[in-house]
């Protein structure tokens, strides 16, 4: 594993002194957008899908991983940035890759793993609380001194991620098509 990567810090709410970050490759990231970008709310959507943004004449859903995992309450979240990523799931129109905007309460950072760092051992870690049964996480490890989670955003784009009953809908609304729930 070498190259340039983006790290999106996750507010897990754990008191163990270490935070987790979500890892994205350079080819996944389309753009980093600031909080001045308007998020349009979607009525009856899950709390972990706070709305959508308009970029390049395209509607892009906004995903809040911290809410999806139940780490922070919706009222405690103050979004700073969004990381617009392309997923491996092809959008219906034009054959382009589907895009998601991943909400971030911290600042997105970058780092590079060169030849020297690529040979360092990667320590596998146990899943943090909140990732049980979602179908979102692919792996947990420590690299470059950071705790990192790899997430399957393709599964999220396809509606294959499980949303717990407590996170399901705002206002007791009916299920959203394409998003699975208990």
Tab-separated table of N, CA and C in Angstrom, residues 6-176:
chain	number	residue	atom	x	y	z
A	6	UNK	N	-6.135	10.310	1.747
A	6	UNK	CA	-6.886	11.292	2.522
A	6	UNK	C	-7.371	10.600	3.788
A	7	UNK	N	-7.310	11.311	4.907
A	7	UNK	CA	-7.832	10.811	6.174
A	7	UNK	C	-8.952	11.726	6.632
A	8	UNK	N	-10.109	11.135	6.868
A	8	UNK	CA	-11.257	11.868	7.369
A	8	UNK	C	-11.406	11.482	8.837
A	9	UNK	N	-11.192	12.413	9.777
A	9	UNK	CA	-11.302	12.065	11.197
A	9	UNK	C	-12.747	11.751	11.573
A	10	UNK	N	-12.913	10.747	12.426
A	10	UNK	CA	-14.237	10.342	12.887
A	10	UNK	C	-14.353	10.631	14.379
A	11	UNK	N	-15.426	11.275	14.772
A	11	UNK	CA	-15.696	11.546	16.183
A	11	UNK	C	-16.456	10.353	16.741
A	12	UNK	N	-15.727	9.428	17.386
A	12	UNK	CA	-16.361	8.206	17.875
A	12	UNK	C	-16.998	8.378	19.240
A	13	UNK	N	-16.588	9.401	19.978
A	13	UNK	CA	-17.120	9.595	21.321
A	13	UNK	C	-16.455	8.696	22.342
A	14	UNK	N	-15.463	7.899	21.937
A	14	UNK	CA	-14.766	7.020	22.872
A	14	UNK	C	-13.771	7.824	23.691
A	15	UNK	N	-13.600	7.424	24.925
A	15	UNK	CA	-12.723	8.155	25.836
A	15	UNK	C	-11.346	7.506	25.962
A	16	UNK	N	-10.944	6.653	25.026
A	16	UNK	CA	-9.668	5.945	25.137
A	16	UNK	C	-8.481	6.780	24.665
A	17	UNK	N	-8.706	8.011	24.248
A	17	UNK	CA	-7.612	8.898	23.882
A	17	UNK	C	-7.178	8.823	22.433
A	18	UNK	N	-7.629	7.829	21.693
A	18	UNK	CA	-7.250	7.717	20.285
A	18	UNK	C	-8.490	7.825	19.414
A	19	UNK	N	-8.339	8.502	18.312
A	19	UNK	CA	-9.443	8.644	17.374
A	19	UNK	C	-9.232	7.738	16.175
A	20	UNK	N	-10.293	7.525	15.464
A	20	UNK	CA	-10.262	6.751	14.232
A	20	UNK	C	-10.353	7.707	13.056
A	21	UNK	N	-9.816	7.278	11.933
A	21	UNK	CA	-9.942	8.029	10.687
A	21	UNK	C	-10.388	7.080	9.596
A	22	UNK	N	-11.117	7.614	8.650
A	22	UNK	CA	-11.539	6.848	7.482
A	22	UNK	C	-10.545	7.150	6.363
A	23	UNK	N	-10.052	6.114	5.710
A	23	UNK	CA	-9.020	6.245	4.691
A	23	UNK	C	-9.631	6.256	3.297
A	24	UNK	N	-9.185	7.206	2.475
A	24	UNK	CA	-9.603	7.288	1.078
A	24	UNK	C	-8.362	7.395	0.210
A	25	UNK	N	-8.379	6.733	-0.927
A	25	UNK	CA	-7.266	6.860	-1.865
A	25	UNK	C	-7.438	8.133	-2.682
A	26	UNK	N	-6.368	8.552	-3.296
A	26	UNK	CA	-6.392	9.745	-4.132
A	26	UNK	C	-7.384	9.598	-5.284
A	27	UNK	N	-7.532	8.388	-5.813
A	27	UNK	CA	-8.450	8.181	-6.941
A	27	UNK	C	-9.914	8.189	-6.519
A	28	UNK	N	-10.209	7.953	-5.242
A	28	UNK	CA	-11.592	7.992	-4.761
A	28	UNK	C	-12.104	9.418	-4.594
A	29	UNK	N	-11.225	10.328	-4.218
A	29	UNK	CA	-11.635	11.681	-3.840
A	29	UNK	C	-11.785	12.563	-5.075
A	30	UNK	N	-12.963	13.154	-5.195
A	30	UNK	CA	-13.247	14.074	-6.291
A	30	UNK	C	-12.945	15.502	-5.853
A	31	UNK	N	-13.375	15.844	-4.634
A	31	UNK	CA	-13.258	17.224	-4.167
A	31	UNK	C	-13.470	17.279	-2.658
A	32	UNK	N	-12.831	18.222	-2.004
A	32	UNK	CA	-13.097	18.542	-0.606
A	32	UNK	C	-13.841	19.870	-0.609
A	33	UNK	N	-15.046	19.887	-0.039
A	33	UNK	CA	-15.850	21.112	-0.035
A	33	UNK	C	-16.039	21.597	1.399
A	34	UNK	N	-16.149	22.909	1.558
A	34	UNK	CA	-16.288	23.517	2.872
A	34	UNK	C	-17.725	23.597	3.343
A	35	UNK	N	-17.876	24.078	4.559
A	35	UNK	CA	-19.214	24.133	5.160
A	35	UNK	C	-20.110	25.186	4.531
A	36	UNK	N	-19.546	26.041	3.686
A	36	UNK	CA	-20.378	27.040	3.020
A	36	UNK	C	-21.249	26.410	1.926
A	37	UNK	N	-20.958	25.177	1.559
A	37	UNK	CA	-21.771	24.472	0.566
A	37	UNK	C	-23.123	24.144	1.183
A	38	UNK	N	-24.189	24.545	0.518
A	38	UNK	CA	-25.538	24.324	1.046
A	38	UNK	C	-25.923	22.857	0.962
A	39	UNK	N	-26.394	22.321	2.093
A	39	UNK	CA	-26.933	20.964	2.146
A	39	UNK	C	-28.449	21.094	2.166
A	40	UNK	N	-29.101	20.533	1.163
A	40	UNK	CA	-30.555	20.577	1.056
A	40	UNK	C	-31.134	19.374	1.785
A	41	UNK	N	-31.967	19.600	2.808
A	41	UNK	CA	-32.530	18.473	3.551
A	41	UNK	C	-33.523	17.680	2.705
A	42	UNK	N	-33.630	16.400	3.021
A	42	UNK	CA	-34.583	15.520	2.350
A	42	UNK	C	-35.586	15.060	3.403
A	43	UNK	N	-36.864	15.411	3.242
A	43	UNK	CA	-37.866	14.990	4.225
A	43	UNK	C	-37.922	13.469	4.345
A	44	UNK	N	-38.100	13.000	5.569
A	44	UNK	CA	-38.280	11.581	5.871
A	44	UNK	C	-37.046	10.732	5.590
A	45	UNK	N	-35.886	11.352	5.536
A	45	UNK	CA	-34.661	10.580	5.306
A	45	UNK	C	-34.065	10.157	6.645
A	46	UNK	N	-33.232	9.116	6.644
A	46	UNK	CA	-32.560	8.721	7.882
A	46	UNK	C	-31.673	9.855	8.386
A	47	UNK	N	-31.461	9.911	9.687
A	47	UNK	CA	-30.616	10.960	10.272
A	47	UNK	C	-29.195	10.907	9.726
A	48	UNK	N	-28.752	9.724	9.302
A	48	UNK	CA	-27.386	9.595	8.773
A	48	UNK	C	-27.284	10.083	7.326
A	49	UNK	N	-28.404	10.439	6.721
A	49	UNK	CA	-28.423	11.029	5.377
A	49	UNK	C	-29.068	12.410	5.500
A	50	UNK	N	-28.285	13.405	5.950
A	50	UNK	CA	-28.871	14.711	6.253
A	50	UNK	C	-29.384	15.497	5.058
A	51	UNK	N	-29.064	15.069	3.856
A	51	UNK	CA	-29.550	15.784	2.684
A	51	UNK	C	-28.694	15.513	1.469
A	52	UNK	N	-28.662	16.502	0.592
A	52	UNK	CA	-27.858	16.370	-0.622
A	52	UNK	C	-27.248	17.724	-0.959
A	53	UNK	N	-26.208	17.686	-1.790
A	53	UNK	CA	-25.604	18.909	-2.308
A	53	UNK	C	-25.709	18.876	-3.825
A	54	UNK	N	-25.612	20.038	-4.429
A	54	UNK	CA	-25.591	20.142	-5.890
A	54	UNK	C	-24.183	20.521	-6.322
A	55	UNK	N	-23.558	19.660	-7.100
A	55	UNK	CA	-22.228	19.921	-7.643
A	55	UNK	C	-22.233	19.506	-9.094
A	56	UNK	N	-21.729	20.343	-9.970
A	56	UNK	CA	-21.618	20.026	-11.390
A	56	UNK	C	-22.967	19.583	-11.964
A	57	UNK	N	-24.042	20.262	-11.569
A	57	UNK	CA	-25.405	19.929	-12.006
A	57	UNK	C	-25.794	18.497	-11.654
A	58	UNK	N	-25.246	17.997	-10.567
A	58	UNK	CA	-25.522	16.635	-10.114
A	58	UNK	C	-25.965	16.667	-8.658
A	59	UNK	N	-26.979	15.881	-8.327
A	59	UNK	CA	-27.421	15.723	-6.947
A	59	UNK	C	-26.529	14.663	-6.301
A	60	UNK	N	-25.876	15.036	-5.198
A	60	UNK	CA	-24.968	14.120	-4.506
A	60	UNK	C	-25.452	13.953	-3.068
A	61	UNK	N	-25.815	12.727	-2.659
A	61	UNK	CA	-26.266	12.502	-1.284
A	61	UNK	C	-25.146	12.754	-0.280
A	62	UNK	N	-25.514	13.333	0.866
A	62	UNK	CA	-24.565	13.569	1.952
A	62	UNK	C	-24.755	12.462	2.987
A	63	UNK	N	-23.662	11.808	3.363
A	63	UNK	CA	-23.680	10.708	4.327
A	63	UNK	C	-22.923	11.144	5.573
A	64	UNK	N	-23.531	10.943	6.731
A	64	UNK	CA	-22.878	11.229	8.006
A	64	UNK	C	-22.539	9.899	8.668
A	65	UNK	N	-21.289	9.466	8.524
A	65	UNK	CA	-20.844	8.170	9.040
A	65	UNK	C	-20.963	8.124	10.555
A	66	UNK	N	-20.672	9.231	11.225
A	66	UNK	CA	-20.733	9.267	12.681
A	66	UNK	C	-22.153	9.014	13.183
A	67	UNK	N	-23.134	9.571	12.522
A	67	UNK	CA	-24.536	9.313	12.887
A	67	UNK	C	-24.930	7.884	12.527
A	68	UNK	N	-24.494	7.411	11.377
A	68	UNK	CA	-24.815	6.048	10.954
A	68	UNK	C	-24.334	5.039	11.988
A	69	UNK	N	-23.167	5.279	12.551
A	69	UNK	CA	-22.593	4.368	13.544
A	69	UNK	C	-23.096	4.648	14.959
A	70	UNK	N	-23.888	5.700	15.132
A	70	UNK	CA	-24.440	6.009	16.444
A	70	UNK	C	-23.432	6.610	17.406
A	71	UNK	N	-22.356	7.218	16.889
A	71	UNK	CA	-21.322	7.765	17.750
A	71	UNK	C	-21.682	9.125	18.305
A	72	UNK	N	-22.367	9.937	17.557
A	72	UNK	CA	-22.730	11.273	18.028
A	72	UNK	C	-24.208	11.502	17.770
A	73	UNK	N	-24.787	12.323	18.595
A	73	UNK	CA	-26.188	12.678	18.408
A	73	UNK	C	-26.296	13.732	17.313
A	74	UNK	N	-27.393	13.706	16.600
A	74	UNK	CA	-27.591	14.636	15.484
A	74	UNK	C	-27.443	16.089	15.922
A	75	UNK	N	-27.905	16.416	17.120
A	75	UNK	CA	-27.843	17.804	17.574
A	75	UNK	C	-26.417	18.243	17.915
A	76	UNK	N	-25.491	17.289	18.094
A	76	UNK	CA	-24.116	17.617	18.467
A	76	UNK	C	-23.198	17.799	17.268
A	77	UNK	N	-23.684	17.544	16.082
A	77	UNK	CA	-22.823	17.540	14.905
A	77	UNK	C	-22.736	18.932	14.293
A	78	UNK	N	-21.525	19.363	14.038
A	78	UNK	CA	-21.281	20.624	13.330
A	78	UNK	C	-20.337	20.286	12.181
A	79	UNK	N	-20.879	20.189	11.001
A	79	UNK	CA	-20.110	19.779	9.842
A	79	UNK	C	-19.132	20.876	9.428
A	80	UNK	N	-17.861	20.489	9.222
A	80	UNK	CA	-16.841	21.436	8.772
A	80	UNK	C	-16.571	21.313	7.286
A	81	UNK	N	-16.461	20.090	6.833
A	81	UNK	CA	-16.128	19.827	5.441
A	81	UNK	C	-16.910	18.617	4.962
A	82	UNK	N	-16.891	18.423	3.654
A	82	UNK	CA	-17.412	17.199	3.057
A	82	UNK	C	-16.387	16.715	2.048
A	83	UNK	N	-16.237	15.431	1.994
A	83	UNK	CA	-15.337	14.809	1.046
A	83	UNK	C	-16.209	14.173	-0.028
A	84	UNK	N	-16.188	14.718	-1.230
A	84	UNK	CA	-16.966	14.146	-2.331
A	84	UNK	C	-16.124	13.024	-2.921
A	85	UNK	N	-16.690	11.810	-2.889
A	85	UNK	CA	-15.958	10.647	-3.387
A	85	UNK	C	-16.717	10.001	-4.530
A	86	UNK	N	-15.991	9.270	-5.358
A	86	UNK	CA	-16.646	8.448	-6.373
A	86	UNK	C	-16.634	7.024	-5.848
A	87	UNK	N	-17.737	6.343	-6.061
A	87	UNK	CA	-17.832	4.949	-5.636
A	87	UNK	C	-17.616	4.059	-6.848
A	88	UNK	N	-17.508	2.781	-6.610
A	88	UNK	CA	-17.357	1.830	-7.708
A	88	UNK	C	-18.676	1.520	-8.378
A	89	UNK	N	-19.765	2.021	-7.795
A	89	UNK	CA	-21.099	1.793	-8.329
A	89	UNK	C	-21.353	2.769	-9.467
A	90	UNK	N	-21.698	2.253	-10.621
A	90	UNK	CA	-21.954	3.102	-11.779
A	90	UNK	C	-23.337	3.731	-11.681
A	91	UNK	N	-23.401	5.027	-11.918
A	91	UNK	CA	-24.688	5.722	-11.944
A	91	UNK	C	-25.430	5.322	-13.213
A	92	UNK	N	-26.735	5.344	-13.162
A	92	UNK	CA	-27.546	4.903	-14.301
A	92	UNK	C	-27.315	5.763	-15.540
A	93	UNK	N	-27.271	7.064	-15.360
A	93	UNK	CA	-27.160	7.958	-16.514
A	93	UNK	C	-25.701	8.195	-16.884
A	94	UNK	N	-25.351	7.920	-18.103
A	94	UNK	CA	-24.026	8.253	-18.609
A	94	UNK	C	-22.914	7.308	-18.220
A	95	UNK	N	-23.171	6.314	-17.384
A	95	UNK	CA	-22.152	5.353	-17.012
A	95	UNK	C	-21.057	5.897	-16.111
A	96	UNK	N	-21.220	7.112	-15.571
A	96	UNK	CA	-20.225	7.649	-14.646
A	96	UNK	C	-20.397	6.996	-13.284
A	97	UNK	N	-19.351	7.076	-12.481
A	97	UNK	CA	-19.422	6.510	-11.142
A	97	UNK	C	-20.309	7.371	-10.256
A	98	UNK	N	-21.088	6.710	-9.398
A	98	UNK	CA	-21.925	7.426	-8.439
A	98	UNK	C	-21.024	8.161	-7.450
A	99	UNK	N	-21.505	9.276	-6.953
A	99	UNK	CA	-20.735	10.066	-6.000
A	99	UNK	C	-21.500	10.190	-4.694
A	100	UNK	N	-20.757	10.282	-3.608
A	100	UNK	CA	-21.300	10.526	-2.282
A	100	UNK	C	-20.505	11.656	-1.655
A	101	UNK	N	-21.158	12.461	-0.824
A	101	UNK	CA	-20.465	13.486	-0.036
A	101	UNK	C	-20.434	12.984	1.399
A	102	UNK	N	-19.245	12.758	1.924
A	102	UNK	CA	-19.087	12.236	3.272
A	102	UNK	C	-18.875	13.416	4.216
A	103	UNK	N	-19.800	13.586	5.169
A	103	UNK	CA	-19.731	14.702	6.114
A	103	UNK	C	-18.578	14.499	7.083
A	104	UNK	N	-17.943	15.588	7.463
A	104	UNK	CA	-16.784	15.528	8.353
A	104	UNK	C	-16.871	16.637	9.384
A	105	UNK	N	-16.724	16.271	10.662
A	105	UNK	CA	-16.741	17.283	11.715
A	105	UNK	C	-15.349	17.823	12.007
A	106	UNK	N	-14.318	17.148	11.520
A	106	UNK	CA	-12.937	17.613	11.679
A	106	UNK	C	-12.402	18.077	10.341
A	107	UNK	N	-11.100	18.282	10.284
A	107	UNK	CA	-10.465	18.697	9.039
A	107	UNK	C	-9.846	17.504	8.334
A	108	UNK	N	-10.115	17.373	7.063
A	108	UNK	CA	-9.544	16.307	6.250
A	108	UNK	C	-8.048	16.566	6.111
A	109	UNK	N	-7.256	15.511	6.259
A	109	UNK	CA	-5.808	15.652	6.096
A	109	UNK	C	-5.321	14.667	5.042
A	110	UNK	N	-4.097	14.865	4.593
A	110	UNK	CA	-3.500	13.958	3.617
A	110	UNK	C	-2.181	13.440	4.164
A	111	UNK	N	-1.783	12.281	3.693
A	111	UNK	CA	-0.454	11.775	3.994
A	111	UNK	C	-0.013	10.877	2.855
A	112	UNK	N	1.292	10.671	2.785
A	112	UNK	CA	1.875	9.868	1.721
A	112	UNK	C	2.615	8.692	2.324
A	113	UNK	N	2.395	7.518	1.771
A	113	UNK	CA	3.176	6.340	2.122
A	113	UNK	C	4.130	6.081	0.973
A	114	UNK	N	5.404	6.267	1.223
A	114	UNK	CA	6.410	6.032	0.194
A	114	UNK	C	6.959	4.621	0.272
A	115	UNK	N	8.047	4.384	-0.442
A	115	UNK	CA	8.685	3.062	-0.468
A	115	UNK	C	9.057	2.597	0.934
A	116	UNK	N	9.656	3.497	1.724
A	116	UNK	CA	10.116	3.124	3.064
A	116	UNK	C	8.940	2.754	3.964
A	117	UNK	N	7.889	3.586	3.980
A	117	UNK	CA	6.735	3.335	4.841
A	117	UNK	C	5.907	2.151	4.367
A	118	UNK	N	5.898	1.897	3.062
A	118	UNK	CA	5.083	0.806	2.523
A	118	UNK	C	5.534	-0.542	3.054
A	119	UNK	N	6.797	-0.661	3.447
A	119	UNK	CA	7.308	-1.915	3.980
A	119	UNK	C	7.047	-2.106	5.463
A	120	UNK	N	6.549	-1.078	6.146
A	120	UNK	CA	6.278	-1.193	7.575
A	120	UNK	C	5.076	-2.097	7.814
A	121	UNK	N	5.087	-2.819	8.936
A	121	UNK	CA	3.952	-3.710	9.203
A	121	UNK	C	2.668	-2.920	9.474
A	122	UNK	N	1.561	-3.508	9.078
A	122	UNK	CA	0.243	-2.935	9.331
A	122	UNK	C	-0.409	-3.798	10.400
A	123	UNK	N	-0.796	-3.180	11.493
A	123	UNK	CA	-1.378	-3.905	12.617
A	123	UNK	C	-2.902	-3.956	12.472
A	124	UNK	N	-3.447	-5.173	12.433
A	124	UNK	CA	-4.905	-5.337	12.376
A	124	UNK	C	-5.489	-5.015	13.749
A	125	UNK	N	-6.642	-4.346	13.769
A	125	UNK	CA	-7.292	-3.948	15.018
A	125	UNK	C	-8.711	-4.491	15.079
A	126	UNK	N	-9.254	-4.515	16.288
A	126	UNK	CA	-10.650	-4.892	16.492
A	126	UNK	C	-11.554	-3.738	16.066
A	127	UNK	N	-12.755	-4.070	15.681
A	127	UNK	CA	-13.726	-3.052	15.266
A	127	UNK	C	-14.134	-2.190	16.457
A	128	UNK	N	-14.203	-0.869	16.263
A	128	UNK	CA	-14.696	-0.011	17.340
A	128	UNK	C	-16.201	-0.199	17.513
A	129	UNK	N	-16.681	0.152	18.685
A	129	UNK	CA	-18.116	0.064	18.955
A	129	UNK	C	-18.875	0.900	17.934
A	130	UNK	N	-19.959	0.353	17.409
A	130	UNK	CA	-20.777	1.087	16.446
A	130	UNK	C	-20.696	0.522	15.046
A	131	UNK	N	-19.691	-0.313	14.782
A	131	UNK	CA	-19.572	-0.884	13.446
A	131	UNK	C	-20.210	-2.264	13.349
A	132	UNK	N	-20.804	-2.738	14.421
A	132	UNK	CA	-21.376	-4.077	14.444
A	132	UNK	C	-22.562	-4.184	13.502
A	133	UNK	N	-22.443	-5.027	12.501
A	133	UNK	CA	-23.575	-5.381	11.655
A	133	UNK	C	-24.032	-4.365	10.632
A	134	UNK	N	-23.331	-3.279	10.416
A	134	UNK	CA	-23.765	-2.294	9.426
A	134	UNK	C	-23.513	-2.752	7.996
A	135	UNK	N	-22.448	-3.505	7.799
A	135	UNK	CA	-22.070	-3.874	6.445
A	135	UNK	C	-21.273	-2.784	5.761
A	136	UNK	N	-20.792	-1.814	6.509
A	136	UNK	CA	-20.072	-0.672	5.955
A	136	UNK	C	-18.559	-0.844	6.034
A	137	UNK	N	-18.067	-1.473	7.103
A	137	UNK	CA	-16.624	-1.568	7.330
A	137	UNK	C	-16.016	-2.774	6.626
A	138	UNK	N	-14.824	-2.549	6.051
A	138	UNK	CA	-14.069	-3.634	5.422
A	138	UNK	C	-12.873	-4.053	6.246
A	139	UNK	N	-12.340	-3.176	7.073
A	139	UNK	CA	-11.175	-3.528	7.874
A	139	UNK	C	-10.754	-2.408	8.799
A	140	UNK	N	-10.037	-2.800	9.858
A	140	UNK	CA	-9.566	-1.864	10.872
A	140	UNK	C	-8.089	-2.138	11.098
A	141	UNK	N	-7.275	-1.099	11.064
A	141	UNK	CA	-5.846	-1.316	11.243
A	141	UNK	C	-5.163	-0.041	11.709
A	142	UNK	N	-3.897	-0.193	12.075
A	142	UNK	CA	-3.071	0.946	12.455
A	142	UNK	C	-1.975	1.066	11.407
A	143	UNK	N	-1.862	2.241	10.824
A	143	UNK	CA	-0.826	2.502	9.838
A	143	UNK	C	-0.321	3.923	10.053
A	144	UNK	N	0.957	4.094	9.947
A	144	UNK	CA	1.553	5.425	10.075
A	144	UNK	C	1.175	6.058	11.412
A	145	UNK	N	1.007	5.208	12.462
A	145	UNK	CA	0.672	5.685	13.797
A	145	UNK	C	-0.772	6.085	13.997
A	146	UNK	N	-1.641	5.796	13.028
A	146	UNK	CA	-3.052	6.203	13.125
A	146	UNK	C	-3.961	4.977	13.079
A	147	UNK	N	-5.077	5.052	13.826
A	147	UNK	CA	-6.095	4.004	13.731
A	147	UNK	C	-6.993	4.352	12.550
A	148	UNK	N	-7.118	3.388	11.640
A	148	UNK	CA	-7.789	3.642	10.367
A	148	UNK	C	-8.851	2.577	10.125
A	149	UNK	N	-9.956	3.004	9.545
A	149	UNK	CA	-11.005	2.082	9.121
A	149	UNK	C	-11.192	2.237	7.614
A	150	UNK	N	-11.301	1.105	6.934
A	150	UNK	CA	-11.650	1.105	5.512
A	150	UNK	C	-13.139	0.845	5.421
A	151	UNK	N	-13.850	1.678	4.706
A	151	UNK	CA	-15.302	1.538	4.594
A	151	UNK	C	-15.705	1.241	3.165
A	152	UNK	N	-16.767	0.473	3.038
A	152	UNK	CA	-17.277	0.071	1.732
A	152	UNK	C	-18.399	1.017	1.317
A	153	UNK	N	-18.022	2.141	0.743
A	153	UNK	CA	-19.027	3.117	0.327
A	153	UNK	C	-19.768	2.667	-0.929
A	154	UNK	N	-19.239	1.680	-1.646
A	154	UNK	CA	-19.976	1.093	-2.769
A	154	UNK	C	-21.250	0.434	-2.246
A	155	UNK	N	-21.131	-0.291	-1.124
A	155	UNK	CA	-22.299	-0.942	-0.521
A	155	UNK	C	-23.328	0.093	-0.089
A	156	UNK	N	-22.865	1.220	0.429
A	156	UNK	CA	-23.779	2.286	0.834
A	156	UNK	C	-24.496	2.867	-0.378
A	157	UNK	N	-23.758	3.086	-1.464
A	157	UNK	CA	-24.357	3.630	-2.689
A	157	UNK	C	-25.383	2.669	-3.284
A	158	UNK	N	-25.211	1.374	-3.038
A	158	UNK	CA	-26.140	0.369	-3.557
A	158	UNK	C	-27.303	0.107	-2.607
A	159	UNK	N	-27.296	0.750	-1.427
A	159	UNK	CA	-28.373	0.541	-0.462
A	159	UNK	C	-28.231	-0.737	0.329
A	160	UNK	N	-27.012	-1.266	0.451
A	160	UNK	CA	-26.798	-2.536	1.135
A	160	UNK	C	-26.365	-2.379	2.584
A	161	UNK	N	-26.279	-1.156	3.075
A	161	UNK	CA	-25.850	-0.917	4.446
A	161	UNK	C	-27.063	-0.922	5.356
A	162	UNK	N	-26.935	-1.602	6.483
A	162	UNK	CA	-28.013	-1.727	7.458
A	162	UNK	C	-28.060	-0.483	8.348
A	163	UNK	N	-29.219	0.138	8.467
A	163	UNK	CA	-29.393	1.298	9.342
A	163	UNK	C	-30.171	0.837	10.567
A	164	UNK	N	-29.574	0.956	11.775
A	164	UNK	CA	-30.257	0.510	12.989
A	164	UNK	C	-31.580	1.236	13.195
A	165	UNK	N	-32.498	0.569	13.886
A	165	UNK	CA	-33.840	1.113	14.101
A	165	UNK	C	-33.809	2.496	14.740
A	166	UNK	N	-32.916	2.738	15.683
A	166	UNK	CA	-32.837	4.026	16.358
A	166	UNK	C	-32.347	5.152	15.465
A	167	UNK	N	-31.711	4.821	14.345
A	167	UNK	CA	-31.155	5.827	13.445
A	167	UNK	C	-32.020	6.016	12.208
A	168	UNK	N	-33.097	5.252	12.118
A	168	UNK	CA	-33.797	5.116	10.853
A	168	UNK	C	-34.309	6.392	10.228
A	169	UNK	N	-35.334	6.950	10.753
A	169	UNK	CA	-35.979	8.066	10.052
A	169	UNK	C	-36.216	9.239	10.988
A	170	UNK	N	-36.162	10.411	10.425
A	170	UNK	CA	-36.522	11.602	11.184
A	170	UNK	C	-38.030	11.769	11.077
A	171	UNK	N	-38.684	11.942	12.210
A	171	UNK	CA	-40.113	12.212	12.209
A	171	UNK	C	-40.974	10.978	12.027
A	172	UNK	N	-40.441	9.789	12.285
A	172	UNK	CA	-41.230	8.568	12.210
A	172	UNK	C	-41.794	8.290	10.837
A	173	UNK	N	-41.057	8.609	9.826
A	173	UNK	CA	-41.532	8.488	8.458
A	173	UNK	C	-41.322	7.087	7.894
A	174	UNK	N	-41.907	6.808	6.747
A	174	UNK	CA	-41.747	5.502	6.129
A	174	UNK	C	-40.322	5.301	5.615
A	175	UNK	N	-39.914	4.041	5.359
A	175	UNK	CA	-38.564	3.771	4.870
A	175	UNK	C	-38.281	4.453	3.536
A	176	UNK	N	-37.015	4.796	3.326
A	176	UNK	CA	-36.571	5.399	2.076
A	176	UNK	C	-36.188	4.284	1.120
